[in-house]
Amino acid sequence: MTDSAITEQTILAGLDAGEFVYYYQPKVSLITGKVIGAEALIRWQRPDGQTVLPNDFIPLAEQTGLIKQISYRMFAKLARDLLIFSDIDSRLVTSVNASAQDFADGRFCTMVLETLEQLCIPTKNLQIEITETTVLNADPDVRKNIQTLCDAGVGLAMDDYGTGYSTLETLSQWPFTTIKLDRSIVGRMLDNPKNQTIAESSIRMAHELDIGIVAEGVESDLQYQMLLESGCTKVQGYWLSRPLPLSDFIYFIQQDLRWSGLPIGLIHMAI
Ligand code: C2E
Ligand code: MG
Ligand code: MG
Ligand code: MG
């Protein structure tokens, strides 16, 4: 699909036709080597077999305000998947990306909490990922609605940590439960000692603030080892697994449960 074919109308038609799905990228504990959850990443599966990635339609959806409909309507799908995951292992935490507009009024939050309650899914099994830009430009309503989710027990992750400006202030003023170390930092860790120090101090800070830390974009054994030595506790990245369609992710966690003790790095080769 060419860029010009991605319009408000085609996105809406795709939503109506159920062409949007979530892929799930496993997150793994560096302490146990086990899958602890996943990040839900939206994909647009066109009838012609093409899969359109979020960077090709989320910016337009945000510009036009359509993102609110996407997030709202896709949550029902996400919740059904959460139910499957919690049946397999009730400790799995799934995170989903959200945009500032999702919190401009209380409808998204209310629907999320009602849906979780109806399906008896504990709020702790869900985490919302927002970027620092969302936080920096947040008006009082956005803040209030995010706080409502957090008060109900939903986790809040700061996405792409290390790419913004005033992260320290933001972290102390918002109820973040996790930071996600951006893949640009993880990717440069091995280049020189300075970058390693930046990664290590972020990890230390998260521990001192008593919040979780997930390193994103782990692509090699060397990065994995360095994160392990730096005290990082959770990782996500192609080296562990690419984002997987629902059925593949389910297979992935089932294999992981069955083969406890499988050395990390072989997990992704097992499927
Ligand atoms: P993000 O939230 O930072 O998601 C991580 C992105 O990095 C994903 O790209 C993932 O596939 C990619 N990634 C994961 N591991 C690696 C790795 O080891 N190496 C490299 N090079 N990349 C890796 P994706 O799925 O294309 O998503 C891009 C962005 O689109 C996301 O960045 C997020 O900001 C946004 N997005 C995705 N799904 C949604 C959604 O449902 N709603 C909203 N509002 N935004 C979404
Ligand atoms: Mg994210
Ligand atoms: Mg990220
Ligand atoms: Mg991002």
Short mmCIF file of C-alpha atoms and ligand atoms in Angstrom, two decimals:
data_model
loop_
_atom_site.label_atom_id
_atom_site.label_comp_id
_atom_site.label_asym_id
_atom_site.label_seq_id
_atom_site.Cartn_x
_atom_site.Cartn_y
_atom_site.Cartn_z
CA MET A 1 0.00 0.00 0.00
CA THR A 2 1.44 3.36 -0.98
CA ASP A 3 1.47 6.23 1.49
CA SER A 4 -1.13 8.11 -0.53
CA ALA A 5 -3.56 5.22 -0.05
CA ILE A 6 -3.38 5.68 3.73
CA THR A 7 -6.09 8.20 4.50
CA GLU A 8 -8.63 8.80 7.24
CA GLN A 9 -11.19 6.97 5.11
CA THR A 10 -9.07 3.89 4.44
CA ILE A 11 -8.06 3.64 8.11
CA LEU A 12 -11.71 3.83 9.19
CA ALA A 13 -12.73 1.26 6.59
CA GLY A 14 -9.91 -0.98 7.79
CA LEU A 15 -11.11 -0.63 11.38
CA ASP A 16 -14.66 -1.55 10.36
CA ALA A 17 -13.35 -4.55 8.45
CA GLY A 18 -11.34 -5.77 11.46
CA GLU A 19 -8.04 -5.41 9.63
CA PHE A 20 -6.16 -4.05 12.65
CA VAL A 21 -4.61 -6.55 15.05
CA TYR A 22 -2.04 -6.59 17.81
CA TYR A 23 1.27 -8.37 17.56
CA TYR A 24 2.94 -9.20 20.86
CA GLN A 25 6.62 -8.77 21.55
CA PRO A 26 7.73 -10.84 24.56
CA LYS A 27 9.44 -9.20 27.51
CA VAL A 28 11.79 -11.45 29.42
CA SER A 29 13.10 -11.32 32.98
CA LEU A 30 16.88 -11.18 33.13
CA ILE A 31 16.68 -12.74 36.57
CA THR A 32 14.65 -15.85 35.73
CA GLY A 33 15.05 -15.97 31.95
CA LYS A 34 11.27 -16.36 31.69
CA VAL A 35 8.66 -14.44 29.73
CA ILE A 36 6.98 -11.90 32.01
CA GLY A 37 4.63 -10.35 29.49
CA ALA A 38 4.55 -8.53 26.20
CA GLU A 39 4.15 -5.22 24.48
CA ALA A 40 1.12 -5.04 22.19
CA LEU A 41 2.08 -3.43 18.88
CA ILE A 42 -0.60 -2.58 16.37
CA ARG A 43 -0.48 -3.89 12.81
CA TRP A 44 -2.75 -3.19 9.86
CA GLN A 45 -3.24 -6.38 7.88
CA ARG A 46 -4.47 -5.42 4.46
CA PRO A 47 -6.57 -7.87 2.42
CA ASP A 48 -3.77 -7.95 -0.18
CA GLY A 49 -1.56 -9.62 2.43
CA GLN A 50 0.51 -6.54 3.19
CA THR A 51 1.17 -5.66 6.83
CA VAL A 52 1.30 -1.93 7.47
CA LEU A 53 3.46 -0.84 10.43
CA PRO A 54 2.30 1.77 12.96
CA ASN A 55 4.79 4.43 11.90
CA ASP A 56 2.96 4.49 8.55
CA PHE A 57 -0.46 5.32 9.98
CA ILE A 58 -0.25 6.37 13.65
CA PRO A 59 1.13 9.87 12.83
CA LEU A 60 -1.82 10.51 10.47
CA ALA A 61 -4.23 9.04 13.00
CA GLU A 62 -2.84 11.41 15.63
CA GLN A 63 -3.03 14.44 13.31
CA THR A 64 -6.65 13.73 12.41
CA GLY A 65 -7.80 12.65 15.86
CA LEU A 66 -8.65 9.20 14.53
CA ILE A 67 -6.28 7.67 17.06
CA LYS A 68 -9.00 7.98 19.70
CA GLN A 69 -11.27 5.66 17.72
CA ILE A 70 -8.45 3.23 17.01
CA SER A 71 -7.44 2.96 20.67
CA TYR A 72 -11.02 2.79 21.87
CA ARG A 73 -12.16 0.16 19.43
CA MET A 74 -9.00 -1.92 19.62
CA PHE A 75 -9.15 -2.27 23.38
CA ALA A 76 -11.96 -4.83 23.15
CA LYS A 77 -9.64 -6.97 21.03
CA LEU A 78 -6.74 -6.44 23.40
CA ALA A 79 -8.88 -7.40 26.40
CA ARG A 80 -9.88 -10.69 24.77
CA ASP A 81 -6.20 -11.45 24.26
CA LEU A 82 -5.42 -10.48 27.87
CA LEU A 83 -7.95 -13.04 28.99
CA ILE A 84 -6.15 -15.75 27.02
CA PHE A 85 -2.78 -14.71 28.49
CA SER A 86 -4.07 -14.66 32.05
CA ASP A 87 -5.46 -18.18 31.60
CA ILE A 88 -1.97 -19.33 30.63
CA ASP A 89 -0.16 -17.44 33.39
CA SER A 90 -1.89 -14.91 35.61
CA ARG A 91 1.37 -13.03 36.22
CA LEU A 92 1.83 -11.90 32.63
CA VAL A 93 1.71 -8.14 32.18
CA THR A 94 0.77 -6.73 28.78
CA SER A 95 1.57 -3.17 27.86
CA VAL A 96 -0.11 -1.09 25.20
CA ASN A 97 0.95 2.23 23.71
CA ALA A 98 -1.36 5.19 24.12
CA SER A 99 -1.40 8.73 22.77
CA ALA A 100 -2.17 11.94 24.64
CA GLN A 101 -5.53 12.23 22.86
CA ASP A 102 -6.70 8.97 24.41
CA PHE A 103 -6.80 10.81 27.72
CA ALA A 104 -8.28 14.12 26.57
CA ASP A 105 -11.58 13.02 28.04
CA GLY A 106 -12.43 10.18 30.41
CA ARG A 107 -14.11 7.85 27.91
CA PHE A 108 -11.11 5.68 27.08
CA CYS A 109 -10.16 5.21 30.75
CA THR A 110 -13.71 4.43 31.81
CA MET A 111 -14.11 1.86 29.04
CA VAL A 112 -10.74 0.26 29.86
CA LEU A 113 -11.60 -0.12 33.54
CA GLU A 114 -15.15 -1.35 32.82
CA THR A 115 -13.91 -3.89 30.28
CA LEU A 116 -11.28 -5.24 32.67
CA GLU A 117 -13.87 -5.53 35.41
CA GLN A 118 -16.41 -7.28 33.18
CA LEU A 119 -13.83 -9.84 32.09
CA CYS A 120 -12.40 -10.20 35.63
CA ILE A 121 -8.93 -9.24 34.41
CA PRO A 122 -6.86 -7.73 37.24
CA THR A 123 -5.75 -4.17 36.47
CA LYS A 124 -2.18 -5.12 37.35
CA ASN A 125 -2.05 -7.26 34.20
CA LEU A 126 -2.25 -4.11 32.08
CA GLN A 127 0.32 -1.39 31.60
CA ILE A 128 0.00 1.77 29.53
CA GLU A 129 3.06 3.10 27.69
CA ILE A 130 3.28 6.82 27.08
CA THR A 131 6.17 8.93 25.90
CA GLU A 132 7.57 11.95 27.59
CA THR A 133 6.02 14.17 24.93
CA THR A 134 2.60 13.06 26.14
CA VAL A 135 3.53 14.01 29.67
CA LEU A 136 5.16 17.33 28.79
CA ASN A 137 2.17 18.61 26.84
CA ALA A 138 -0.42 17.15 29.16
CA ASP A 139 -3.27 19.41 30.21
CA PRO A 140 -4.94 18.77 33.59
CA ASP A 141 -7.59 16.45 32.10
CA VAL A 142 -4.99 14.20 30.49
CA ARG A 143 -3.17 14.01 33.76
CA LYS A 144 -6.33 13.32 35.74
CA ASN A 145 -7.40 10.50 33.44
CA ILE A 146 -4.00 8.83 33.47
CA GLN A 147 -3.99 9.12 37.25
CA THR A 148 -7.41 7.43 37.40
CA LEU A 149 -6.01 4.40 35.57
CA CYS A 150 -2.97 4.30 37.84
CA ASP A 151 -5.10 4.62 40.98
CA ALA A 152 -7.07 1.60 39.78
CA GLY A 153 -3.85 -0.42 39.58
CA VAL A 154 -2.95 -0.15 35.89
CA GLY A 155 0.82 0.24 35.39
CA LEU A 156 2.33 3.25 33.66
CA ALA A 157 5.53 3.01 31.62
CA MET A 158 7.58 5.87 30.24
CA ASP A 159 8.38 4.81 26.69
CA ASP A 160 11.56 5.71 24.82
CA TYR A 161 13.31 6.84 28.01
CA GLY A 162 16.49 8.75 27.33
CA THR A 163 15.34 10.48 24.15
CA GLY A 164 13.60 13.46 25.84
CA TYR A 165 14.67 16.38 28.00
CA SER A 166 13.29 16.72 31.49
CA THR A 167 12.90 13.10 32.37
CA LEU A 168 14.07 13.41 35.96
CA GLU A 169 11.46 15.99 36.84
CA THR A 170 8.79 14.06 34.96
CA LEU A 171 9.62 10.84 36.74
CA SER A 172 9.25 12.43 40.13
CA GLN A 173 5.92 14.08 39.29
CA TRP A 174 4.08 11.29 37.47
CA PRO A 175 3.05 7.87 38.78
CA PHE A 176 5.35 5.86 36.52
CA THR A 177 5.84 2.26 37.57
CA THR A 178 8.36 1.44 34.82
CA ILE A 179 10.77 3.09 32.46
CA LYS A 180 11.63 1.69 29.07
CA LEU A 181 15.20 2.40 28.14
CA ASP A 182 15.14 3.48 24.50
CA ARG A 183 16.74 1.22 21.96
CA SER A 184 19.02 4.01 20.78
CA ILE A 185 20.73 3.92 24.19
CA VAL A 186 20.79 0.13 24.31
CA GLY A 187 22.16 0.05 20.76
CA ARG A 188 25.06 2.37 21.61
CA MET A 189 25.96 0.81 24.96
CA LEU A 190 28.76 -1.24 23.48
CA ASP A 191 30.21 1.63 21.42
CA ASN A 192 31.97 3.46 24.21
CA PRO A 193 32.18 3.65 28.02
CA LYS A 194 30.21 6.92 28.14
CA ASN A 195 27.13 5.34 26.62
CA GLN A 196 27.51 2.42 28.96
CA THR A 197 27.58 4.83 31.89
CA ILE A 198 24.38 6.52 30.67
CA ALA A 199 22.61 3.17 30.49
CA GLU A 200 23.95 2.08 33.88
CA SER A 201 22.94 5.29 35.61
CA SER A 202 19.41 5.03 34.18
CA ILE A 203 19.17 1.49 35.50
CA ARG A 204 20.48 2.54 38.92
CA MET A 205 18.08 5.46 39.05
CA ALA A 206 15.11 3.20 38.31
CA HIS A 207 16.15 0.93 41.16
CA GLU A 208 16.57 3.86 43.52
CA LEU A 209 13.14 5.21 42.58
CA ASP A 210 11.80 1.68 43.12
CA ILE A 211 10.35 1.42 39.62
CA GLY A 212 10.84 -1.22 36.96
CA ILE A 213 13.19 -0.95 34.02
CA VAL A 214 12.87 -2.65 30.63
CA ALA A 215 15.65 -2.34 28.07
CA GLU A 216 14.20 -2.07 24.57
CA GLY A 217 15.75 -3.11 21.28
CA VAL A 218 18.12 -5.77 22.59
CA GLU A 219 19.58 -7.23 19.43
CA SER A 220 22.62 -9.22 20.55
CA ASP A 221 24.01 -11.51 23.19
CA LEU A 222 26.64 -8.89 24.03
CA GLN A 223 24.00 -6.25 24.77
CA TYR A 224 22.07 -8.80 26.79
CA GLN A 225 25.14 -9.68 28.87
CA MET A 226 26.02 -6.06 29.45
CA LEU A 227 22.48 -5.27 30.62
CA LEU A 228 22.60 -8.25 32.94
CA GLU A 229 25.88 -6.99 34.43
CA SER A 230 24.44 -3.48 34.73
CA GLY A 231 21.61 -4.70 36.94
CA CYS A 232 18.84 -4.37 34.37
CA THR A 233 15.99 -6.75 35.19
CA LYS A 234 13.82 -6.91 32.05
CA VAL A 235 14.55 -6.98 28.34
CA GLN A 236 12.71 -6.81 25.04
CA GLY A 237 14.15 -6.96 21.55
CA TYR A 238 14.74 -8.90 18.38
CA TRP A 239 17.41 -11.04 20.03
CA LEU A 240 14.70 -12.53 22.25
CA SER A 241 11.86 -12.34 19.79
CA ARG A 242 10.33 -10.12 17.15
CA PRO A 243 6.74 -9.00 17.71
CA LEU A 244 4.61 -12.11 17.09
CA PRO A 245 1.06 -12.66 15.85
CA LEU A 246 -1.26 -13.76 18.67
CA SER A 247 -1.09 -17.51 17.95
CA ASP A 248 2.73 -17.47 17.73
CA PHE A 249 2.99 -15.52 20.97
CA ILE A 250 0.73 -18.02 22.74
CA TYR A 251 2.94 -20.84 21.45
CA PHE A 252 6.00 -18.90 22.61
CA ILE A 253 4.78 -18.56 26.20
CA GLN A 254 3.54 -22.12 26.34
CA GLN A 255 6.94 -23.41 25.23
CA ASP A 256 8.61 -21.10 27.73
CA LEU A 257 6.48 -22.50 30.56
CA ARG A 258 7.11 -26.06 29.53
CA TRP A 259 10.85 -25.77 29.12
CA SER A 260 11.75 -23.97 32.31
CA GLY A 261 15.46 -23.53 32.46
CA LEU A 262 15.90 -23.28 28.70
CA PRO A 263 18.95 -21.08 28.31
CA ILE A 264 17.99 -17.65 27.16
CA GLY A 265 18.99 -17.08 23.58
CA LEU A 266 17.73 -20.52 22.65
CA ILE A 267 14.14 -19.57 23.41
CA HIS A 268 13.69 -17.72 20.16
CA MET A 269 15.23 -20.57 18.24
CA ALA A 270 12.78 -23.01 19.77
CA ILE A 271 9.83 -21.79 17.74
P1 C2E B 1 7.54 1.72 20.67
O1 C2E B 1 6.38 1.74 21.59
O2 C2E B 1 8.81 2.30 21.15
O3 C2E B 1 7.70 0.20 20.23
C1 C2E B 1 8.91 -0.43 19.99
C2 C2E B 1 9.19 -0.53 18.51
O4 C2E B 1 10.51 -1.06 18.34
C3 C2E B 1 8.27 -1.51 17.78
O5 C2E B 1 8.10 -1.02 16.45
C4 C2E B 1 9.10 -2.79 17.77
O6 C2E B 1 8.75 -3.68 16.72
C5 C2E B 1 10.47 -2.22 17.57
N1 C2E B 1 11.50 -3.13 18.10
C6 C2E B 1 11.41 -4.01 19.10
N2 C2E B 1 12.58 -4.64 19.31
C7 C2E B 1 13.45 -4.14 18.42
C8 C2E B 1 14.84 -4.41 18.14
O7 C2E B 1 15.49 -5.25 18.77
N3 C2E B 1 15.41 -3.67 17.15
C9 C2E B 1 14.71 -2.74 16.44
N4 C2E B 1 15.35 -2.08 15.48
N5 C2E B 1 13.40 -2.47 16.67
C10 C2E B 1 12.78 -3.17 17.66
P2 C2E B 1 6.66 -0.90 15.79
O8 C2E B 1 5.81 -2.06 16.15
O9 C2E B 1 6.87 -0.61 14.34
O10 C2E B 1 6.03 0.35 16.52
C11 C2E B 1 6.56 1.65 16.34
C12 C2E B 1 5.91 2.64 17.27
O11 C2E B 1 4.51 2.82 16.93
C13 C2E B 1 5.90 2.21 18.72
O12 C2E B 1 7.15 2.48 19.29
C14 C2E B 1 4.78 3.06 19.28
O13 C2E B 1 5.25 4.36 19.59
C15 C2E B 1 3.82 3.15 18.12
N6 C2E B 1 2.71 2.19 18.31
C16 C2E B 1 2.71 0.85 18.13
N7 C2E B 1 1.50 0.31 18.43
C17 C2E B 1 0.72 1.35 18.84
C18 C2E B 1 -0.64 1.46 19.31
O14 C2E B 1 -1.38 0.47 19.44
N8 C2E B 1 -1.07 2.72 19.66
C19 C2E B 1 -0.27 3.81 19.57
N9 C2E B 1 -0.78 5.01 19.93
N10 C2E B 1 1.00 3.75 19.13
C20 C2E B 1 1.50 2.55 18.78
MG MG B 2 6.04 1.23 23.44
MG MG B 3 9.72 2.37 22.94
MG MG B 4 8.68 4.77 20.09
#
